[in-house]
Coordinates of C-alpha atoms in Angstrom, one line a residue:
X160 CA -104.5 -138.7 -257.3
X161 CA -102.3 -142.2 -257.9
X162 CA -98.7 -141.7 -259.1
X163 CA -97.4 -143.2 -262.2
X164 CA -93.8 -143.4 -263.1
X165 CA -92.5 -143.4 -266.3
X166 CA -89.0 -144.6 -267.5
X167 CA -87.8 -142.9 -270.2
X168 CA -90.1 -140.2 -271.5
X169 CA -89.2 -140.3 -274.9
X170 CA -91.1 -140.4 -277.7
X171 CA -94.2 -143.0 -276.6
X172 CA -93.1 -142.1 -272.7
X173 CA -94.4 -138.5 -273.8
X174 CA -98.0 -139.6 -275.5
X175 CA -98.6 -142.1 -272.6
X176 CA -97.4 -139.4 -269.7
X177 CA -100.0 -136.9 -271.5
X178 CA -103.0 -139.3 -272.0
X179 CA -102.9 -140.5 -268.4
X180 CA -101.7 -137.4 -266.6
X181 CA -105.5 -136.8 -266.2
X182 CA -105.9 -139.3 -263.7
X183 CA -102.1 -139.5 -262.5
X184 CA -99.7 -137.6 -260.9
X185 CA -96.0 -138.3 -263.2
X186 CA -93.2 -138.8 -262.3
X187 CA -90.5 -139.1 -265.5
X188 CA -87.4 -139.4 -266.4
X189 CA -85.3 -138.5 -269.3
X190 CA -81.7 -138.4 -270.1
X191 CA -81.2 -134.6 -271.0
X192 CA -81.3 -131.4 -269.4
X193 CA -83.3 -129.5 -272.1
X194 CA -86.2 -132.8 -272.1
X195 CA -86.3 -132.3 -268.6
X196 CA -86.9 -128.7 -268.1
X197 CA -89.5 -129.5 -271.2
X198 CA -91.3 -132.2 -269.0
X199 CA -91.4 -130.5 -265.9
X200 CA -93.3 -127.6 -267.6
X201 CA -95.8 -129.8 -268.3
X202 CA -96.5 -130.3 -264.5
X203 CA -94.5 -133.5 -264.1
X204 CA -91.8 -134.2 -261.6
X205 CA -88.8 -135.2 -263.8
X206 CA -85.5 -136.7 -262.6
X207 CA -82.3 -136.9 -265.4
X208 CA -80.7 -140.5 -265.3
X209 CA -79.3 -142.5 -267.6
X210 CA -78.6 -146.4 -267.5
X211 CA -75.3 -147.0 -269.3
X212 CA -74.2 -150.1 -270.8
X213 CA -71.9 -151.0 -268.1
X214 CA -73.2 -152.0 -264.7
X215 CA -72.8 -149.2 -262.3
X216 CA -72.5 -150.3 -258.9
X217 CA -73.2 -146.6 -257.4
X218 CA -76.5 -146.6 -259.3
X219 CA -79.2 -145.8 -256.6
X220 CA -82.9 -146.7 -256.1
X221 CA -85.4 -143.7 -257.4
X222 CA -86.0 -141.5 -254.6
X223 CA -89.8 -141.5 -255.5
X224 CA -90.0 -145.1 -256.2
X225 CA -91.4 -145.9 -252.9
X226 CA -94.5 -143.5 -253.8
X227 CA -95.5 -144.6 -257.0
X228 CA -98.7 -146.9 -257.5
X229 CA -97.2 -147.8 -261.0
X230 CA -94.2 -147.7 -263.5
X231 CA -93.9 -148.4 -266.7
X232 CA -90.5 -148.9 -269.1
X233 CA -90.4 -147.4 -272.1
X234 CA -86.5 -147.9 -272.3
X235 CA -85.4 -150.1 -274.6
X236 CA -83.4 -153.1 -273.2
X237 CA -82.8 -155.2 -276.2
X238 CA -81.2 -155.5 -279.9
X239 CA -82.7 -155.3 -282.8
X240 CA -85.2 -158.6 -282.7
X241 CA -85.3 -159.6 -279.3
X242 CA -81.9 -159.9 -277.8
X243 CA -78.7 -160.3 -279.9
X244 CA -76.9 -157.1 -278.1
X245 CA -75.9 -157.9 -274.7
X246 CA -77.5 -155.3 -272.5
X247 CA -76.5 -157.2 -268.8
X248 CA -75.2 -153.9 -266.9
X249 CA -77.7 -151.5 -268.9
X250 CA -80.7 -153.9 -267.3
X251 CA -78.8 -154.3 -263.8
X252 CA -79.0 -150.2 -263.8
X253 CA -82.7 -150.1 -264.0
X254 CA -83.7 -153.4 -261.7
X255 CA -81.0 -151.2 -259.2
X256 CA -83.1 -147.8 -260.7
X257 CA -86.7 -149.2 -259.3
X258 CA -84.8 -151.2 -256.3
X259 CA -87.8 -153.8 -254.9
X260 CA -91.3 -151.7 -256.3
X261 CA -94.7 -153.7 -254.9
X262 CA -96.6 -151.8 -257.4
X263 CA -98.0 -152.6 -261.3
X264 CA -94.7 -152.6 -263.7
X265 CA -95.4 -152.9 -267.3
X266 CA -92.8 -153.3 -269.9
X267 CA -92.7 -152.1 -273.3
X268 CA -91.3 -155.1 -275.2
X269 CA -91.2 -155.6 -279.2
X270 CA -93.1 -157.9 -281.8
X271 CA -89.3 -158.2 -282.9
X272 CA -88.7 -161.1 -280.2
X273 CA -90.7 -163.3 -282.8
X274 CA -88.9 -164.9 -285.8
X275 CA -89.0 -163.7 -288.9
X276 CA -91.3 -166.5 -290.5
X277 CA -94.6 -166.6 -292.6
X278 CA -96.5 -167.5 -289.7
X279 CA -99.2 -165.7 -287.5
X280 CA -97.8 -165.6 -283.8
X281 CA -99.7 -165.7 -280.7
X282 CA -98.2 -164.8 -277.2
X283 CA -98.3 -168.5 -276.4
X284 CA -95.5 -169.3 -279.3
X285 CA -93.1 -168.0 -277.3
X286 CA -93.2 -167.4 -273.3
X287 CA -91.2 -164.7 -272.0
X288 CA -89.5 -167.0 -269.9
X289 CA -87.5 -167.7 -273.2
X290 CA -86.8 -164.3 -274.1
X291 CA -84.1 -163.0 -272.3
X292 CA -84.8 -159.4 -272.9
X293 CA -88.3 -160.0 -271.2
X294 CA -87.2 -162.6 -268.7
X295 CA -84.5 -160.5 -267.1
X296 CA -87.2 -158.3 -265.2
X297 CA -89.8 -161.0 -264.7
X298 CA -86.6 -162.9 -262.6
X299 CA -86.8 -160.3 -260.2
X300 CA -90.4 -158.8 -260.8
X301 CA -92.6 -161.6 -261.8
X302 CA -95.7 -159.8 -261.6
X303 CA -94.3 -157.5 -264.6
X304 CA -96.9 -156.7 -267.3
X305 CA -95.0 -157.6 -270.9
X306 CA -96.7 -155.2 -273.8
X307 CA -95.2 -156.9 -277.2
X308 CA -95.5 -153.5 -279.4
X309 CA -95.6 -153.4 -282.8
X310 CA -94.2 -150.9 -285.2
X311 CA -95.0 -147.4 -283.5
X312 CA -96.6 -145.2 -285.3
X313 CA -99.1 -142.4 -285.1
X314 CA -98.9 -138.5 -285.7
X315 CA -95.7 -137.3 -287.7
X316 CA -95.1 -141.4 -287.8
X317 CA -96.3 -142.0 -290.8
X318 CA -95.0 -145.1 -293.1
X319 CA -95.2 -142.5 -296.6
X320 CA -92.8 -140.5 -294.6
X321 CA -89.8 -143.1 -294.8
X322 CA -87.6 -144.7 -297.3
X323 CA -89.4 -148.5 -297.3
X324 CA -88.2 -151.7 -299.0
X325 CA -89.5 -154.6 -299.3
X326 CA -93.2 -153.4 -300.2
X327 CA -95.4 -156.7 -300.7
X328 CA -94.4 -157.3 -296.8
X329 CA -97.6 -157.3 -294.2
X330 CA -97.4 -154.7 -291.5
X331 CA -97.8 -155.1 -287.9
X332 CA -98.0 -151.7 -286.8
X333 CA -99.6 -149.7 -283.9
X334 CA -101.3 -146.7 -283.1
X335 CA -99.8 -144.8 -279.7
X336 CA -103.1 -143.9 -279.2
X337 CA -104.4 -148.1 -278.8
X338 CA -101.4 -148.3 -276.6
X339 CA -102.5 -145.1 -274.3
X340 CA -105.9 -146.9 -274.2
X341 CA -104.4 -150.3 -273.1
X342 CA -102.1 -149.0 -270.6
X343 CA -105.1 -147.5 -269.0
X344 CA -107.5 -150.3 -269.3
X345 CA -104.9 -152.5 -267.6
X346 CA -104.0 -149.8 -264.9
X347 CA -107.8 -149.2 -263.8
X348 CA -108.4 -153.1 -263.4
X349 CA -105.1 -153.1 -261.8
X350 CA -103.7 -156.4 -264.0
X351 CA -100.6 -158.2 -263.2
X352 CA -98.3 -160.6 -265.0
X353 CA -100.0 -160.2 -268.5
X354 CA -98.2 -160.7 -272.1
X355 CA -99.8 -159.0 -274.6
X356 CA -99.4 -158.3 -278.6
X357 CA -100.3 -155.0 -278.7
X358 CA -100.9 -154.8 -282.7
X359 CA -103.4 -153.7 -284.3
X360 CA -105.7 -156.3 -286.1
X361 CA -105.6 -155.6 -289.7
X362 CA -102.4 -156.5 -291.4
X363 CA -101.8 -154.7 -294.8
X364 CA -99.2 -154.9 -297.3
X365 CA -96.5 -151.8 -296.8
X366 CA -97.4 -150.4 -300.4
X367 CA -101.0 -150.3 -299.1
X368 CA -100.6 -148.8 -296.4
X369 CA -98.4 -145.7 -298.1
X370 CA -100.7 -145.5 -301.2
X371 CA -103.7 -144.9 -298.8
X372 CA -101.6 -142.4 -296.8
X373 CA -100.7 -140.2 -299.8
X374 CA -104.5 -140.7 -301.1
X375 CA -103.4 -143.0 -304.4
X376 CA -105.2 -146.0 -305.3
X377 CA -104.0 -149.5 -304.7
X378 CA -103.3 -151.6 -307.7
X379 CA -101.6 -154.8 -306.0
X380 CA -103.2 -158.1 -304.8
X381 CA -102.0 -158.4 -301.0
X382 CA -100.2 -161.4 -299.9
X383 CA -102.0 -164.2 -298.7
X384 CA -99.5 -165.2 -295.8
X385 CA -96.8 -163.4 -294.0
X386 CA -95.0 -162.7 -290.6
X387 CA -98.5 -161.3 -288.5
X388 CA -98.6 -160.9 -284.9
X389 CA -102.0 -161.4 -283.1
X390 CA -103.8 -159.2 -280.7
X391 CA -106.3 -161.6 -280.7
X392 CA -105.8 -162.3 -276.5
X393 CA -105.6 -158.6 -275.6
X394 CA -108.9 -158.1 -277.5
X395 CA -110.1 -161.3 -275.7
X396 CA -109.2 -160.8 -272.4
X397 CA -109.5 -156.9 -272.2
X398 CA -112.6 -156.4 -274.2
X399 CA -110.5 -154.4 -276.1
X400 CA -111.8 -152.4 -279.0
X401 CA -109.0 -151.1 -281.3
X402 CA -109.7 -147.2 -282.4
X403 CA -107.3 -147.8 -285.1
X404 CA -107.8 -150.8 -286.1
X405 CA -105.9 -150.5 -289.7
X406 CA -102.7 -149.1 -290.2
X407 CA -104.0 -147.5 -293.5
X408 CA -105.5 -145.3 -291.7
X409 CA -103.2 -144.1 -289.1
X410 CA -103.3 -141.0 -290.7
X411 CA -107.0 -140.0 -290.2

């Protein structure tokens, strides 16, 4: 059986760790004692580390890095919207954490590295050369896998479940479940040095999607343009078919 390591087995860390711990062996990690003992009853081999914001120069490679086929980080290494919060020790930690890994790396990145304009974005608008919360692991890693995520959402992650504003706005949400599914896809053909939006296609207004959640008709008109990110290359390239296509609909 392969080994897959996971950084930071946190909320998505956990829903990817138990949809591919049928064909992989895990390794996690997790930054407190009671997660830990939590993971490793669940059959994983769990090691407590944290990556503080200042660089720690005593910070050593992962003993188990050497045996892993694959990692992926699910830590997040940038501010709100790409990178306005300088993170430079927190992301020396973790290149130090995986020291020189040969294997697959993806990278969960945000839509949030896009600007906040009525405009439909495509990978292509902006390379993750000029991101600096992407670029700083593709300088050392360049065959790095870049998954731009969208809102995550999914089981008890429900949009009717929090306090929303700004209601007319388009979503661009996901479905852990589509993300599971591409992690996998990419993993079996073994891809390298991709950038994906990992979004799912259909792009409702907020109110929609909440009104459908709690069963309640929808009365509005949607907007005709907004801020939409496209998976349009990930269905493209991957042959990707999208089991929750519609964010409406998260909940079914």
């Amino acid at each position: 059986m392969k080994k897959l390591g996971i950084i930071g087995c946190g909320w998505l860390g956990n829903h990817l760790a138990e949809h591919l711990s049928k064909d992989y062996e895990i390794f996690a990690t997790t930054t407190t004692q009671s997660k830990l003992d939590g993971l490793n009853a669940k059959g994983y081999h769990t090691t407590l580390i944290k990556f503080p914001d200042e660089a720690d120069a005593e910070m050593k490679t992962w003993e188990t890095v050497s045996e892993l086929d694959a990692i992926i980080i699910a830590v997040p290494f940038s501010g709100l919207r790409g990178s306005k919060i300088p993170m430079t020790g927190k992301r020396q930690n973790l290149l130090r954490f995986i020291g020189d890994f040969k294997g697959q790396i993806f990278y969960t990145s945000s839509t949030g590295v896009y600007p906040d304009t009525e405009k439909e974005f495509k990978e292509d608008d902006l390379p993750a050369t000029e991101v600096e919360s992407e670029n700083f692991i593709l300088e050392k890693f360049p065959h790095t896998n870049i998954l731009r995520l969208g809102g995550l959402m999914g089981g008890e992650r429900l949009l009717k479940n929090y306090n929303i504003s700004n209601l007319d706005q388009l979503v661009n949400h996901i479905h852990y479940t589509d993300i599971c599914s591409v992690v996998e896809k990419m993993l079996k053909y073994s891809l390298t040095s991709k950038v994906y939006n990992v979004v799912a296609p259909v792009h409702p207004d907020k109110e929609e999607v909440i009104n459908a959640q709690k069963d309640l008709p929808y009365l509005g008109k949607r907007a005709e343009k907004g801020r939409t990110i496209s998976p349009q290359k990930l269905i493209s390239e991957l042959n990707f078919e999208f089991q929750y296509p519609d964010p409406r609909y998260f909940h079914r």
